[in-house]
Amino acid sequence: MAMLDGTCREVLEQTEFVAIVTNAASGPHLVATWGDYVRQLGWEGDRLLIPVGMLRQTEANLARDSRIQLLVASRKAEGTRGPGQGCLIEGKGTIITSGEEADRAKATFPWARGALVVVVEKVTAQL
Amino acid sequence: MAMLDGTCREVLEQTEFVAIVTNAASGPHLVATWGDYVRQLGWEGDRLLIPVGMLRQTEANLARDSRIQLLVASRKAEGTRGPGQGCLIEGKGTIITSGEEADRAKATFPWARGALVVVVEKVTAQL
C-alpha cells in the first residue's frame, strides 16, 4: 500500500493547510501552503506535488539538506483517539521548474514557477 | 500593540491546528496541536499557552535550543492576498509542569502534564 493511502489520505483530503519544514543552516524553516493547492495537483504513489510561487528559502534549504517534513491535520478525519487526526509526512524534497510536473503546476496556478516534489519515505499519525 | 493582536489574532481564532517546530540535534522536529486547545488556554500580551500531553521530544529540543516556531492558518481569515491568511509565530518556548499556568492547563485538559509557554518575539504574515 502506498504510504499516502489509509488514514493519511483522509487527512490530506481534509486538511485546510499544510505545514512545510526544511533544515536551514540557522535551524528549522517553517512555511505553509493551502491544502486545496496540494489537492489540485494531487499525489500518486509516494510522490506528492506542491505548487511553488516563492519558497526561495525552502529551495535553498533543500539544496543543502533534501529532508522535508509536512504536517497535515483535520478535525473532520476519524482519529485514533476520537474525532480529528494529524499526519506527519517525512521524505525528500526537490523544487523543479521544468518538466511535466512543473508544467502542470504552472498551468494550474498562474503564479507558480514550478513544483515542490516530495518523495514520501515515512508517515506517522499525530494528534 | 501586542504581537498577537491584529491579523494574527484573527488567524489564531480560526486555525484548525497549530504546527509546532523545534530544533533537534538531528534537525527540525515538527508536531502539532489543535487550535481549540490553544484557544481554551488563550494568550495574553505576547505569551501563548499550549497544553502538554506528551511532547517529550519537543521538551528535550527546547532544553538545548529554546527557539520555537508556530504556524497557524485559516481560509476564513481575511488575507493580504485574498481570502485566507497564515501567520508564522516565532519566539522562545519552555515546558512547565508546575505553577499557575501549568495548573490551568491540567485543570482544563485532564490528560495534560503541563503547559508549553511560548514568549512571542516575531510574527510574520504567511500565505
Tab-separated table of C-alpha atoms in Angstrom:
chain	number	residue	atom	x	y	z
A	1	MET	CA	0.000	0.000	0.000
A	2	ALA	CA	1.295	3.429	-0.870
A	3	MET	CA	2.162	5.437	2.239
A	4	LEU	CA	-0.310	8.198	1.440
A	5	ASP	CA	-3.260	5.804	1.425
A	6	GLY	CA	-5.287	4.949	4.504
A	7	THR	CA	-5.605	7.424	7.379
A	8	CYS	CA	-3.177	9.880	5.873
A	9	ARG	CA	-5.143	10.078	2.646
A	10	GLU	CA	-8.268	11.030	4.563
A	11	VAL	CA	-6.366	13.779	6.408
A	12	LEU	CA	-4.804	15.068	3.171
A	13	GLU	CA	-8.264	15.221	1.642
A	14	GLN	CA	-9.482	17.408	4.516
A	15	THR	CA	-6.568	19.485	5.803
A	16	GLU	CA	-7.048	23.234	5.433
A	17	PHE	CA	-3.322	23.936	5.236
A	18	VAL	CA	-0.035	22.043	5.060
A	19	ALA	CA	2.961	22.979	7.213
A	20	ILE	CA	6.282	22.567	5.363
A	21	VAL	CA	9.536	22.280	7.306
A	22	THR	CA	13.067	22.216	5.929
A	23	ASN	CA	16.502	22.488	7.536
A	24	ALA	CA	18.280	25.843	7.116
A	25	ALA	CA	21.876	26.347	8.245
A	26	SER	CA	20.491	28.527	11.059
A	27	GLY	CA	17.853	25.974	12.131
A	28	PRO	CA	14.352	24.846	11.144
A	29	HIS	CA	12.492	26.804	8.456
A	30	LEU	CA	8.687	26.672	8.565
A	31	VAL	CA	6.287	27.749	5.830
A	32	ALA	CA	2.863	26.604	4.653
A	33	THR	CA	0.631	26.051	1.668
A	34	TRP	CA	-3.120	25.544	1.344
A	35	GLY	CA	-4.497	22.022	1.389
A	36	ASP	CA	-6.570	22.668	-1.720
A	37	TYR	CA	-3.407	23.643	-3.643
A	38	VAL	CA	-1.972	20.203	-2.869
A	39	ARG	CA	-5.255	18.504	-3.714
A	40	GLN	CA	-5.398	20.258	-7.084
A	41	LEU	CA	-2.001	18.822	-8.065
A	42	GLY	CA	-2.574	15.582	-6.179
A	43	TRP	CA	-0.318	12.719	-5.249
A	44	GLU	CA	0.422	9.395	-6.867
A	45	GLY	CA	2.080	6.522	-5.084
A	46	ASP	CA	4.508	8.170	-2.693
A	47	ARG	CA	5.035	11.297	-4.787
A	48	LEU	CA	3.221	14.445	-3.699
A	49	LEU	CA	3.272	17.798	-5.524
A	50	ILE	CA	3.057	21.316	-4.075
A	51	PRO	CA	2.872	24.384	-6.336
A	52	VAL	CA	5.818	26.763	-5.868
A	53	GLY	CA	5.405	30.529	-6.011
A	54	MET	CA	8.201	31.913	-3.860
A	55	LEU	CA	9.637	29.290	-1.475
A	56	ARG	CA	13.150	30.658	-2.173
A	57	GLN	CA	14.420	29.858	1.324
A	58	THR	CA	12.861	26.372	1.201
A	59	GLU	CA	14.609	25.840	-2.144
A	60	ALA	CA	17.991	26.898	-0.725
A	61	ASN	CA	17.480	24.656	2.298
A	62	LEU	CA	16.608	21.612	0.159
A	63	ALA	CA	19.767	22.180	-1.876
A	64	ARG	CA	21.876	21.678	1.283
A	65	ASP	CA	19.649	19.083	3.027
A	66	SER	CA	16.944	17.373	0.999
A	67	ARG	CA	14.966	16.222	4.050
A	68	ILE	CA	11.468	17.670	4.271
A	69	GLN	CA	8.580	17.250	6.691
A	70	LEU	CA	4.920	18.085	6.136
A	71	LEU	CA	2.194	18.221	8.719
A	72	VAL	CA	-1.494	17.941	7.861
A	73	ALA	CA	-4.453	17.668	10.227
A	74	SER	CA	-8.223	17.819	10.286
A	75	ARG	CA	-10.916	17.597	12.924
A	76	LYS	CA	-13.120	16.021	10.236
A	77	ALA	CA	-10.894	12.965	9.827
A	78	GLU	CA	-11.622	10.000	12.080
A	79	GLY	CA	-8.834	9.914	14.639
A	80	THR	CA	-7.060	7.183	16.535
A	81	ARG	CA	-8.146	8.954	19.742
A	82	GLY	CA	-11.553	10.446	18.818
A	83	PRO	CA	-12.529	12.946	16.114
A	84	GLY	CA	-9.603	14.596	14.440
A	85	GLN	CA	-6.358	13.237	13.106
A	86	GLY	CA	-2.994	14.611	12.137
A	87	CYS	CA	-0.352	13.120	9.933
A	88	LEU	CA	3.396	13.770	9.781
A	89	ILE	CA	4.814	13.106	6.329
A	90	GLU	CA	8.594	12.763	6.034
A	91	GLY	CA	10.656	12.396	2.894
A	92	LYS	CA	12.934	14.088	0.412
A	93	GLY	CA	12.054	17.300	-1.410
A	94	THR	CA	13.141	18.899	-4.674
A	95	ILE	CA	11.901	22.050	-6.371
A	96	ILE	CA	11.628	21.651	-10.127
A	97	THR	CA	10.876	24.407	-12.645
A	98	SER	CA	10.751	22.342	-15.842
A	99	GLY	CA	9.293	19.024	-16.932
A	100	GLU	CA	5.774	17.625	-16.912
A	101	GLU	CA	5.108	18.088	-13.199
A	102	ALA	CA	6.394	21.678	-13.159
A	103	ASP	CA	4.369	22.460	-16.281
A	104	ARG	CA	1.243	21.050	-14.651
A	105	ALA	CA	1.803	23.253	-11.581
A	106	LYS	CA	2.286	26.330	-13.794
A	107	ALA	CA	-0.809	25.521	-15.862
A	108	THR	CA	-2.926	25.054	-12.716
A	109	PHE	CA	-1.569	28.082	-10.822
A	110	PRO	CA	-0.648	31.119	-12.963
A	111	TRP	CA	1.577	32.398	-10.127
A	112	ALA	CA	3.588	29.166	-9.869
A	113	ARG	CA	7.180	28.946	-11.068
A	114	GLY	CA	7.313	25.187	-10.603
A	115	ALA	CA	6.541	22.351	-8.231
A	116	LEU	CA	7.922	21.046	-4.978
A	117	VAL	CA	8.132	17.272	-5.385
A	118	VAL	CA	8.004	15.358	-2.102
A	119	VAL	CA	9.027	11.697	-2.245
A	120	VAL	CA	7.429	10.274	0.886
A	121	GLU	CA	9.504	7.875	2.986
A	122	LYS	CA	7.577	7.747	6.257
A	123	VAL	CA	4.125	8.624	7.554
A	124	THR	CA	3.245	8.889	11.259
A	125	ALA	CA	-0.132	9.504	12.904
A	126	GLN	CA	-0.240	12.696	15.003
A	127	LEU	CA	-2.739	14.231	17.388
B	1	MET	CA	0.167	46.641	20.319
B	2	ALA	CA	0.850	43.084	21.407
B	3	MET	CA	2.219	40.969	18.582
B	4	LEU	CA	-0.669	38.514	18.697
B	5	ASP	CA	-3.243	41.235	18.014
B	6	GLY	CA	-4.345	42.278	14.541
B	7	THR	CA	-4.229	39.812	11.643
B	8	CYS	CA	-2.541	37.116	13.655
B	9	ARG	CA	-5.246	37.195	16.309
B	10	GLU	CA	-7.901	36.583	13.666
B	11	VAL	CA	-5.929	33.603	12.312
B	12	LEU	CA	-5.369	32.188	15.814
B	13	GLU	CA	-9.105	32.467	16.435
B	14	GLN	CA	-9.818	30.393	13.321
B	15	THR	CA	-6.933	27.965	12.759
B	16	GLU	CA	-7.919	24.315	12.954
B	17	PHE	CA	-4.469	23.190	14.044
B	18	VAL	CA	-1.132	24.681	15.054
B	19	ALA	CA	2.174	23.367	13.697
B	20	ILE	CA	4.964	23.419	16.302
B	21	VAL	CA	8.602	23.300	15.222
B	22	THR	CA	11.685	22.970	17.418
B	23	ASN	CA	15.333	22.283	16.694
B	24	ALA	CA	16.556	18.753	17.482
B	25	ALA	CA	20.239	17.809	17.262
B	26	SER	CA	19.327	15.770	14.170
B	27	GLY	CA	17.370	18.602	12.515
B	28	PRO	CA	13.882	20.145	12.628
B	29	HIS	CA	11.208	18.452	14.759
B	30	LEU	CA	7.586	19.015	13.726
B	31	VAL	CA	4.484	18.270	15.773
B	32	ALA	CA	1.029	19.825	16.093
B	33	THR	CA	-1.779	20.672	18.442
B	34	TRP	CA	-5.407	21.604	17.845
B	35	GLY	CA	-6.319	25.268	17.516
B	36	ASP	CA	-9.155	24.925	20.003
B	37	TYR	CA	-6.698	23.622	22.631
B	38	VAL	CA	-4.723	26.852	22.284
B	39	ARG	CA	-7.888	28.944	22.316
B	40	GLN	CA	-9.057	27.273	25.525
B	41	LEU	CA	-5.864	28.306	27.330
B	42	GLY	CA	-5.579	31.570	25.403
B	43	TRP	CA	-2.842	34.140	25.100
B	44	GLU	CA	-2.141	37.360	26.893
B	45	GLY	CA	0.217	40.008	25.633
B	46	ASP	CA	2.948	38.055	23.879
B	47	ARG	CA	2.572	34.926	25.993
B	48	LEU	CA	0.730	31.980	24.452
B	49	LEU	CA	-0.046	28.669	26.179
B	50	ILE	CA	-0.316	25.176	24.684
B	51	PRO	CA	-1.397	22.182	26.785
B	52	VAL	CA	1.260	19.483	27.004
B	53	GLY	CA	0.398	15.782	26.990
B	54	MET	CA	3.448	14.053	25.570
B	55	LEU	CA	5.722	16.454	23.654
B	56	ARG	CA	8.779	14.703	25.157
B	57	GLN	CA	10.963	15.304	22.097
B	58	THR	CA	9.834	18.941	21.888
B	59	GLU	CA	10.761	19.318	25.566
B	60	ALA	CA	14.230	17.849	25.010
B	61	ASN	CA	14.748	20.095	21.977
B	62	LEU	CA	13.742	23.249	23.884
B	63	ALA	CA	16.229	22.343	26.626
B	64	ARG	CA	19.076	22.553	24.093
B	65	ASP	CA	17.666	25.355	21.879
B	66	SER	CA	14.760	27.408	23.211
B	67	ARG	CA	13.745	28.736	19.793
B	68	ILE	CA	10.257	27.702	18.703
B	69	GLN	CA	8.118	28.411	15.652
B	70	LEU	CA	4.365	28.026	15.294
B	71	LEU	CA	2.355	28.161	12.113
B	72	VAL	CA	-1.365	28.874	12.050
B	73	ALA	CA	-3.605	29.465	9.021
B	74	SER	CA	-7.234	29.745	8.035
B	75	ARG	CA	-9.137	30.242	4.818
B	76	LYS	CA	-11.734	32.097	6.889
B	77	ALA	CA	-9.360	34.890	7.895
B	78	GLU	CA	-9.151	37.883	5.563
B	79	GLY	CA	-5.822	37.610	3.782
B	80	THR	CA	-3.341	40.081	2.397
B	81	ARG	CA	-3.797	38.391	-0.994
B	82	GLY	CA	-7.460	37.315	-0.948
B	83	PRO	CA	-9.368	35.005	1.391
B	84	GLY	CA	-7.168	33.049	3.727
B	85	GLN	CA	-4.211	34.040	5.838
B	86	GLY	CA	-1.376	32.293	7.586
B	87	CYS	CA	0.798	33.516	10.389
B	88	LEU	CA	4.296	32.429	11.435
B	89	ILE	CA	4.886	32.967	15.142
B	90	GLU	CA	8.496	32.879	16.364
B	91	GLY	CA	9.749	33.048	19.914
B	92	LYS	CA	11.148	31.144	22.854
B	93	GLY	CA	9.469	28.081	24.352
B	94	THR	CA	9.525	26.418	27.762
B	95	ILE	CA	7.556	23.448	29.063
B	96	ILE	CA	6.405	23.933	32.637
B	97	THR	CA	4.746	21.320	34.852
B	98	SER	CA	4.076	23.441	37.944
B	99	GLY	CA	2.789	26.914	38.692
B	100	GLU	CA	-0.435	28.715	37.839
B	101	GLU	CA	-0.209	28.278	34.063
B	102	ALA	CA	0.631	24.569	34.292
B	103	ASP	CA	-2.190	24.060	36.809
B	104	ARG	CA	-4.621	25.802	34.493
B	105	ALA	CA	-3.594	23.506	31.623
B	106	LYS	CA	-4.036	20.420	33.829
B	107	ALA	CA	-7.431	21.615	35.100
B	108	THR	CA	-8.632	22.281	31.534
B	109	PHE	CA	-7.224	19.100	29.993
B	110	PRO	CA	-7.193	16.007	32.232
B	111	TRP	CA	-4.530	14.425	30.018
B	112	ALA	CA	-2.146	17.399	30.312
B	113	ARG	CA	1.046	17.219	32.343
B	114	GLY	CA	1.728	20.936	31.997
B	115	ALA	CA	1.898	23.809	29.542
B	116	LEU	CA	4.181	24.890	26.745
B	117	VAL	CA	4.722	28.624	27.233
B	118	VAL	CA	5.635	30.487	24.068
B	119	VAL	CA	7.001	34.000	24.507
B	120	VAL	CA	6.398	35.554	21.095
B	121	GLU	CA	9.184	37.675	19.605
B	122	LYS	CA	8.148	37.979	15.977
B	123	VAL	CA	5.046	37.480	13.854
B	124	THR	CA	5.080	37.277	10.051
B	125	ALA	CA	2.161	37.021	7.625
B	126	GLN	CA	2.213	33.844	5.517
B	127	LEU	CA	0.201	32.563	2.569
